[in-house]
Short mmCIF file of C-alpha atoms in Angstrom, two decimals:
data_model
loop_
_atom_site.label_atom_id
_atom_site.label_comp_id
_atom_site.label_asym_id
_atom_site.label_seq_id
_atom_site.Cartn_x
_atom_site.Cartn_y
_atom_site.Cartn_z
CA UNK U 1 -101.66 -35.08 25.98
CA UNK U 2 -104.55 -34.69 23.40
CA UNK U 3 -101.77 -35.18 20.62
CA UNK U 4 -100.29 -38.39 21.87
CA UNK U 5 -103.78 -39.87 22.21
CA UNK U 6 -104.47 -39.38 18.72
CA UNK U 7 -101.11 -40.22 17.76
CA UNK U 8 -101.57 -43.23 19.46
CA UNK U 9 -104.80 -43.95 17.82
CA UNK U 10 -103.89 -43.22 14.21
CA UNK U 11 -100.73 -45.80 14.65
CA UNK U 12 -103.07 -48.41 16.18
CA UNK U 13 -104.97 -47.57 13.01
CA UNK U 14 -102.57 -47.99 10.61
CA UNK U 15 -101.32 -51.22 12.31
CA UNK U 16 -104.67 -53.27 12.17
CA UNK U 17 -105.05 -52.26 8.67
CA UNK U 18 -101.78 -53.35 7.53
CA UNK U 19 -102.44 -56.44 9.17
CA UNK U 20 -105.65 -56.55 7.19
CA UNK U 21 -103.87 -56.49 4.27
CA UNK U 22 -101.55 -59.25 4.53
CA UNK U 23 -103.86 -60.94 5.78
CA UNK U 24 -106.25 -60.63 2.51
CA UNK U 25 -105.42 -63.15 0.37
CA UNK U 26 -105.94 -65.52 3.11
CA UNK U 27 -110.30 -64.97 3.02
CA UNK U 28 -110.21 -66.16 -0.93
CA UNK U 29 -108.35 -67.51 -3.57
CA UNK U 30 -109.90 -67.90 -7.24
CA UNK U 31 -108.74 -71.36 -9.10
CA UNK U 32 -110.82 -70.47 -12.31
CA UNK U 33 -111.27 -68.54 -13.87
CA UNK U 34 -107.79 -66.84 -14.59
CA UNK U 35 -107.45 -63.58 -15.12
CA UNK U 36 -108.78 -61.85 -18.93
CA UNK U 37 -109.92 -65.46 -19.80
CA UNK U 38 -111.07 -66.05 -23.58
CA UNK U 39 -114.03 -68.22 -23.85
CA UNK U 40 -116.32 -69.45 -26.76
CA UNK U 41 -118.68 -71.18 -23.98
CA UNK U 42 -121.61 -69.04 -22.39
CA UNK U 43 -121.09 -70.81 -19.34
CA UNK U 44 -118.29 -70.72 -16.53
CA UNK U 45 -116.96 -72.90 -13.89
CA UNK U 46 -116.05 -70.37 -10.51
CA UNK U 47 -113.58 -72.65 -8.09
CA UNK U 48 -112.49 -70.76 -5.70
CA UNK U 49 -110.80 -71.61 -2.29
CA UNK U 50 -111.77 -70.15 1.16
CA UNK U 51 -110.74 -69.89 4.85
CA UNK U 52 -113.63 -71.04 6.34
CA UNK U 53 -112.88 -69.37 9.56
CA UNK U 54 -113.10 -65.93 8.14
CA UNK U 55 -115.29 -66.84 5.38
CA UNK U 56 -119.42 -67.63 5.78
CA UNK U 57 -120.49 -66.73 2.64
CA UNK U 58 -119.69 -65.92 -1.35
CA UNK U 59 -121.71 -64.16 -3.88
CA UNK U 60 -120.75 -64.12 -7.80
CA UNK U 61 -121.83 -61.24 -9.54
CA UNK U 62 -121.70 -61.44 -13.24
CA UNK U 63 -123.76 -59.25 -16.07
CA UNK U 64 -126.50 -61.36 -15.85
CA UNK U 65 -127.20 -61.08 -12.22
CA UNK U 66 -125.48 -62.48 -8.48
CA UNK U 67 -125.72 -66.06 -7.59
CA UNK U 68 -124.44 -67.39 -3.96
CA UNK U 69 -122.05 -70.30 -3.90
CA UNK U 70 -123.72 -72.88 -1.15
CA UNK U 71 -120.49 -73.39 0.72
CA UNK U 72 -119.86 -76.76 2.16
CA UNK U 73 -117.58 -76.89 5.37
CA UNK U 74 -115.98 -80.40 4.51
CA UNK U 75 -114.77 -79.37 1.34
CA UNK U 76 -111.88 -76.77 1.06
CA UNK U 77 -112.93 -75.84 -2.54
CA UNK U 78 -116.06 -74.26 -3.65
CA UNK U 79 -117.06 -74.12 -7.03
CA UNK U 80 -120.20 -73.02 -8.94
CA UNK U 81 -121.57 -72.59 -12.59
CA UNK U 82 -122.96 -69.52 -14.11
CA UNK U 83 -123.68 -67.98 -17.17
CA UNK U 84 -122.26 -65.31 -18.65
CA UNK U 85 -123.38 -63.07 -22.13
CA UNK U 86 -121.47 -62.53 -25.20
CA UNK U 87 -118.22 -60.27 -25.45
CA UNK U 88 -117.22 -58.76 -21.91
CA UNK U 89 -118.03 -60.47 -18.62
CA UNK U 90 -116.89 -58.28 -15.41
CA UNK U 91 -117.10 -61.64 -12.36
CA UNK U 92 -116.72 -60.16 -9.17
CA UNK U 93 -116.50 -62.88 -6.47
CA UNK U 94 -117.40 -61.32 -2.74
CA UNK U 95 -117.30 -63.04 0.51
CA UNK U 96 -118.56 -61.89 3.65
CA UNK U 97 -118.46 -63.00 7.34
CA UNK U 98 -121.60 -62.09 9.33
CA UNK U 99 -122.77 -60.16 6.26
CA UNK U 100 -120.01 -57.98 6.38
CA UNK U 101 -117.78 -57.80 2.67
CA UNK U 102 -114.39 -58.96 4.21
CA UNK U 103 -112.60 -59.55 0.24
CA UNK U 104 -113.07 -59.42 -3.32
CA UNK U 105 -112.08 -60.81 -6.56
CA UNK U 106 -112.35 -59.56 -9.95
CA UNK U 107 -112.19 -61.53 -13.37
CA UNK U 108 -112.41 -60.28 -16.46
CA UNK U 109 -114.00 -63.27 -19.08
CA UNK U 110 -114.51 -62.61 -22.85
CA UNK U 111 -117.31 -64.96 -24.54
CA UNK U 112 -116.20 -64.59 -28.24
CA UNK U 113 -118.24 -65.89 -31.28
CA UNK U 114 -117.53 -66.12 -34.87
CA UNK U 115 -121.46 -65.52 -35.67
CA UNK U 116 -121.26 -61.96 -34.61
CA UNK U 117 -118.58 -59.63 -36.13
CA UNK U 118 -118.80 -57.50 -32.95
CA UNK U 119 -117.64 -60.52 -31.10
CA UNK U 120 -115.36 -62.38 -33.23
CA UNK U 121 -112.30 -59.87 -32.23
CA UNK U 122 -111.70 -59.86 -28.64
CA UNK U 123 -109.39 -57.10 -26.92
CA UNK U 124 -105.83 -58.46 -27.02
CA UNK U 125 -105.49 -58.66 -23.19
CA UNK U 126 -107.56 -61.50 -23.56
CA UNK U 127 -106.70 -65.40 -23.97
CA UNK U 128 -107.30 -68.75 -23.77
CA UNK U 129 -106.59 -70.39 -20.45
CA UNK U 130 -106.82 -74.38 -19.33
CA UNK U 131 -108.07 -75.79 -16.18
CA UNK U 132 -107.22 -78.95 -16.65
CA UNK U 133 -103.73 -80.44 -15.71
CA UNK U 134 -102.69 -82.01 -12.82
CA UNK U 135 -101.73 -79.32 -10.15
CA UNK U 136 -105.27 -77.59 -10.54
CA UNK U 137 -106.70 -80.94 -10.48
CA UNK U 138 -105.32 -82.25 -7.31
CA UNK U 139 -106.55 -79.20 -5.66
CA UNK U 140 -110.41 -80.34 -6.58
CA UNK U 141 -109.20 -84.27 -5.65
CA UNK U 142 -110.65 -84.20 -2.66
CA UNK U 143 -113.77 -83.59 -3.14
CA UNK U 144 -114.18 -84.86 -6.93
CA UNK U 145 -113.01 -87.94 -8.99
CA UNK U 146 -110.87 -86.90 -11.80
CA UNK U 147 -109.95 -89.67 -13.47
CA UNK U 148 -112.21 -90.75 -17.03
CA UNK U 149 -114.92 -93.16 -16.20
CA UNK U 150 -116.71 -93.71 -19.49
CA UNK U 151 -116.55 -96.57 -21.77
CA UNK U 152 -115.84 -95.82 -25.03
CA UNK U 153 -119.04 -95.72 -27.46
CA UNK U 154 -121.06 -97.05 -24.39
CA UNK U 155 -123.74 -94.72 -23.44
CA UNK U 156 -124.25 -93.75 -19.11
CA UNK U 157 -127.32 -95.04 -18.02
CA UNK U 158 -127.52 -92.77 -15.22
CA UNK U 159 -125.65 -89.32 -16.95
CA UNK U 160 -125.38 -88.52 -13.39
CA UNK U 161 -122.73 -91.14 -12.54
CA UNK U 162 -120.26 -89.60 -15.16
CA UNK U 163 -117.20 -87.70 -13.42
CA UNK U 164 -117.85 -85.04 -15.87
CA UNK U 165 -121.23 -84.27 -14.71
CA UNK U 166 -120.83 -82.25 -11.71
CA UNK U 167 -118.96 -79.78 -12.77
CA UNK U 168 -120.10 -79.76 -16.07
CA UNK U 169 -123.85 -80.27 -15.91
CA UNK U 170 -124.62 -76.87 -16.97
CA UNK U 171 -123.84 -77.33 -20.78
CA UNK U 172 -126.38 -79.78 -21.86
CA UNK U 173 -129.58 -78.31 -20.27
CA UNK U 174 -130.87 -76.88 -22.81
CA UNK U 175 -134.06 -78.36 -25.04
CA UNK U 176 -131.44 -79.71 -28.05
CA UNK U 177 -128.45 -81.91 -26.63
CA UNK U 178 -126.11 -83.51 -29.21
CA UNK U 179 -126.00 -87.08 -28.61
CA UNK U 180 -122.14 -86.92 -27.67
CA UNK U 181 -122.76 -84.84 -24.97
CA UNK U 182 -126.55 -86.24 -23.77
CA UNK U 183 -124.98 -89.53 -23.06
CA UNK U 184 -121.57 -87.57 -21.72
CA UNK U 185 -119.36 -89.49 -24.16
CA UNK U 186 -116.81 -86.48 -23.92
CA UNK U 187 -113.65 -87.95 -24.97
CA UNK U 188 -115.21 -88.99 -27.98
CA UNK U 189 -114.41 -85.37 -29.06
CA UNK U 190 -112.22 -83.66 -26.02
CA UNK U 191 -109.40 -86.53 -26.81
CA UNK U 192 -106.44 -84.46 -27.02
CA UNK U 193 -103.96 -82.66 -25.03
CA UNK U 194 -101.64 -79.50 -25.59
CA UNK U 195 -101.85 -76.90 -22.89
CA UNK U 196 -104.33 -78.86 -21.32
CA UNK U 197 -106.09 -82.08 -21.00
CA UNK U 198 -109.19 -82.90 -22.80
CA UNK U 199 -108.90 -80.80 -25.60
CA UNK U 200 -111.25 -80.99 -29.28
CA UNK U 201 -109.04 -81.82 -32.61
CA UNK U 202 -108.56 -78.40 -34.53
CA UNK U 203 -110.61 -77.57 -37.01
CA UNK U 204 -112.89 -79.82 -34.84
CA UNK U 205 -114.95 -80.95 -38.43
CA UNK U 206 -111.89 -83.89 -38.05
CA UNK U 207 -114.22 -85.09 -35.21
CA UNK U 208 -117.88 -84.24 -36.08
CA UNK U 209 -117.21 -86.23 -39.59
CA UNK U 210 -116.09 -89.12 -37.50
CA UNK U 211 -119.98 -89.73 -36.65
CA UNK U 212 -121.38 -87.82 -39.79
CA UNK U 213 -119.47 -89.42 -42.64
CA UNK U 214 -122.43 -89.44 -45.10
CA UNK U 215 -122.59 -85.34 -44.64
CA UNK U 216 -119.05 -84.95 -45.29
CA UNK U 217 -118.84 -87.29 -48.70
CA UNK U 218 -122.33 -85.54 -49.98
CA UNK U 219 -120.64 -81.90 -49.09
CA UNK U 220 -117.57 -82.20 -50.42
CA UNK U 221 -119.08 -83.40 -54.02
CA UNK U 222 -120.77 -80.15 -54.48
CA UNK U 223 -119.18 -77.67 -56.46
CA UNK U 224 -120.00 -74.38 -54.19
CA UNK U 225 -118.96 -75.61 -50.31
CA UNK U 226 -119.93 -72.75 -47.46
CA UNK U 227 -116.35 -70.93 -46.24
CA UNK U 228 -117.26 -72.25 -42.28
CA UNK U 229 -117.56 -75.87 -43.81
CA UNK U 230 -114.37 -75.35 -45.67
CA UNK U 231 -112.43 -73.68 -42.57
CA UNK U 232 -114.09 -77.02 -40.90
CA UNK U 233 -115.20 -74.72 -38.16
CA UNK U 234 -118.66 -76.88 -37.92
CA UNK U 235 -119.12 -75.22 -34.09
CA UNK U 236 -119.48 -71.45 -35.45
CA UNK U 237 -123.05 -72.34 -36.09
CA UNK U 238 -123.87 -75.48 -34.23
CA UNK U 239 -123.15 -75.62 -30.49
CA UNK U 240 -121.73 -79.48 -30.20
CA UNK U 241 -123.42 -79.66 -26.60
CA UNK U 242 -126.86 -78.48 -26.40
CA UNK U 243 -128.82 -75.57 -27.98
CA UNK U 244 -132.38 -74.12 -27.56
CA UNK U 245 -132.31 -74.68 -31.49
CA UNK U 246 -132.92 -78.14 -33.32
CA UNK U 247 -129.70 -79.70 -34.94
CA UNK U 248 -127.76 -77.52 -32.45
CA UNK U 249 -127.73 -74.37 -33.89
CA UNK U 250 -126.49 -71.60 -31.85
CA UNK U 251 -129.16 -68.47 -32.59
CA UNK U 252 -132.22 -68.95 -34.74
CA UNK U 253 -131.60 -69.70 -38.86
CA UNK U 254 -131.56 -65.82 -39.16
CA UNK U 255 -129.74 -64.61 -36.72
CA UNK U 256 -127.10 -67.03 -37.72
CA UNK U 257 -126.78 -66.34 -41.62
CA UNK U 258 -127.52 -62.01 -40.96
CA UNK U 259 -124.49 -62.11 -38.37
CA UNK U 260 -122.07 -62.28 -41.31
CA UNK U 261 -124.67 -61.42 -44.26
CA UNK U 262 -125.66 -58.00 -42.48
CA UNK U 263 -125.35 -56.43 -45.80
CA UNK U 264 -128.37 -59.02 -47.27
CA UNK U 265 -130.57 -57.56 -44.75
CA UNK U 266 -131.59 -54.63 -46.37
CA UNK U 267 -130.59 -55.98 -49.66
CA UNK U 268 -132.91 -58.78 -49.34
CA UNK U 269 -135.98 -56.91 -47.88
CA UNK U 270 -136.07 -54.66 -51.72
CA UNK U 271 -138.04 -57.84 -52.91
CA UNK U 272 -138.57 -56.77 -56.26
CA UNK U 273 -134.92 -55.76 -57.18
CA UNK U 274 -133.14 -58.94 -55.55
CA UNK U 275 -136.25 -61.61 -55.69
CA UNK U 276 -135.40 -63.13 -52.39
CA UNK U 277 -138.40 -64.38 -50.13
CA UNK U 278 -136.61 -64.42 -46.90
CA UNK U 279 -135.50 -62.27 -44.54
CA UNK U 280 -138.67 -61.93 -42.26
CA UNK U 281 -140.41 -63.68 -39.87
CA UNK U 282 -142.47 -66.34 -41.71
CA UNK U 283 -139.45 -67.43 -44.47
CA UNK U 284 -135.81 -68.67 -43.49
CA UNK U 285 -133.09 -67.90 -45.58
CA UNK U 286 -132.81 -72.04 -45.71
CA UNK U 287 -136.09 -72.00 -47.07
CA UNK U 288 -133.63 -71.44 -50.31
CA UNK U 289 -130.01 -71.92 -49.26
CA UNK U 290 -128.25 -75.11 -48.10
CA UNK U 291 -125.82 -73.92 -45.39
CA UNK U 292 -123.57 -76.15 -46.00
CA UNK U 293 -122.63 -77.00 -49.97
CA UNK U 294 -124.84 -76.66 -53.11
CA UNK U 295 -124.07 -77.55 -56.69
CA UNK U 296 -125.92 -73.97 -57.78
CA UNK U 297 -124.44 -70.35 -57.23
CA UNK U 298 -125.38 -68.67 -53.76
CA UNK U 299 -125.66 -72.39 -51.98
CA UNK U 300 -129.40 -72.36 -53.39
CA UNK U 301 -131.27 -75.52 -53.36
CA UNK U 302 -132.44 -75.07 -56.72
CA UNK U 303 -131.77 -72.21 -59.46
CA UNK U 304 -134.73 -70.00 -59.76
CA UNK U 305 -136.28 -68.00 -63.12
CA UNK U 306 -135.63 -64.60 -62.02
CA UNK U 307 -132.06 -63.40 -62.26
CA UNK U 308 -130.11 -62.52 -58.72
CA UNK U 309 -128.69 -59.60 -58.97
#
């Protein structure tokens, strides 16, 4: 008699937790971001869709800490904005009902950057992945207006009222915004379309010398031009939304030129062999070199006495 009880027991068992599992998929589903998703942006746009009846709250947790999505009962999406570091991002997204962890997601995301050589190769399960077309968009219809509102060349007066904004908010808070993006004039640049809408011309230097014309005739009359200026790959070093840095810079003067110069580091610092100032805190390595195009050897600004070895 003992037997069949616990027979009986172990088959309820197994039945309620079968039914859990088929039932899983129902608490969450995750819009963006797709799975192994290759970035160059630090920040990331979660949009994620939940049963509200056996859903009361979510909770991101990303290298840099766990943020709760406010979740709004009129909307069937919920979507939030985080940041993420360089190279490998683990985002778990966990939601609960009465503080109990009823499902979870996992997303691998890979912030890659041509600065750093550490992060210029991502793992080859990695890759690029669009949000923008129009099945994932009519999902977010409801609740957001997807269609272009901005007037070409014509600045918002209130940045809030641009349909970009609220989703995309994130990218020009910090200290440096490039005018483009300030006054949320995104199709200036994101004006194509391949996998996805709103896409940047490739090499994108067809679109920053579209505003700085003067630059690009005054560059490409020098005789030594800087390989990312060649490449036209103007957004290595300058982040074309917002930066801590002045004139958009991603990482201070430096850090910039040392993430592909390492070897100048300690080259530079034996003063007396090489004759180079920089490479400490009070002198810049532009104190001497034009990062961009120079008519004298080494991009300098002006040849110096000494030899360079």
């Amino acid at each position: 008699m003992r037997l069949s009880h616990l027979y009986l027991r172990a088959v309820i068992f197994l039945f309620i937790s079968s039914a859990n599992l088929v039932s899983e998929d129902k608490f969450i589903e995750v819009l963006t971001p797709q799975e192994n998703r290759l970035q160059t942006e630090l920040t990331l746009n979660v949009v994620v869709k939940a049963d509200k009846k056996s859903v009361d709250a979510i909770k991101i947790a990303s290298p840099l800490g766990v943020i709760d999505i406010n979740l709004d009962n009129s909307r069937e999406m919920q979507c939030k904005n985080i940041s993420l570091r360089l190279g490998e991002n683990r985002v778990v997204i966990r939601s609960y009902k009465n503080k109990i962890l009823v499902d979870e997601k996992t997303r691998d995301v890979y912030v890659a950057s041509q600065l750093y050589h550490q992060f210029k190769y991502p793992p080859q399960k990695y890759s690029k992945s669009y949000f923008h077309n129009d099945t994932n968009e009519k999902s977010c219809a409801s609740c957001h207006n997807m269609s272009v509102n901005e007037v070409k060349g014509v600045a918002f007066v209130d940045v809030t009222k641009s349909n970009c904004y609220s989703c995309h908010k994130n990218i020009t808070k910090e200290k440096y915004a490039h005018a483009p993006a300030a006054n949320w004039l995104c199709t200036s640049c994101h004006d194509k379309k391949n996998q996805s809408k709103y896409l940047t011309q490739e090499p994108v230097n067809g679109s920053c010398f579209e505003c700085h014309e003067e630059n690009q005739e005054l560059w490409s009359a020098a005789k030594y031009h800087h390989e990312p200026l060649d490449s036209g790959d103007c957004s290595r070093c300058h982040n074309p939304h917002a930066s801590p840095y002045a004139m958009f810079i991603r990482k201070e003067v430096n850090e910039i030129c040392l993430g592909c110069h390492k070897e100048q580091n300690s080259r530079a610092r034996e003063k007396e062999r090489s004759g180079c100032m920089g490479v400490d805190e009070s002198q810049k390595c532009t104190s001497c070199h034009t990062p961009h195009a120079s008519n004298q050897p080494f991009f300098l600004k002006k040849m110096v006495n000494k030899v360079i070895k």
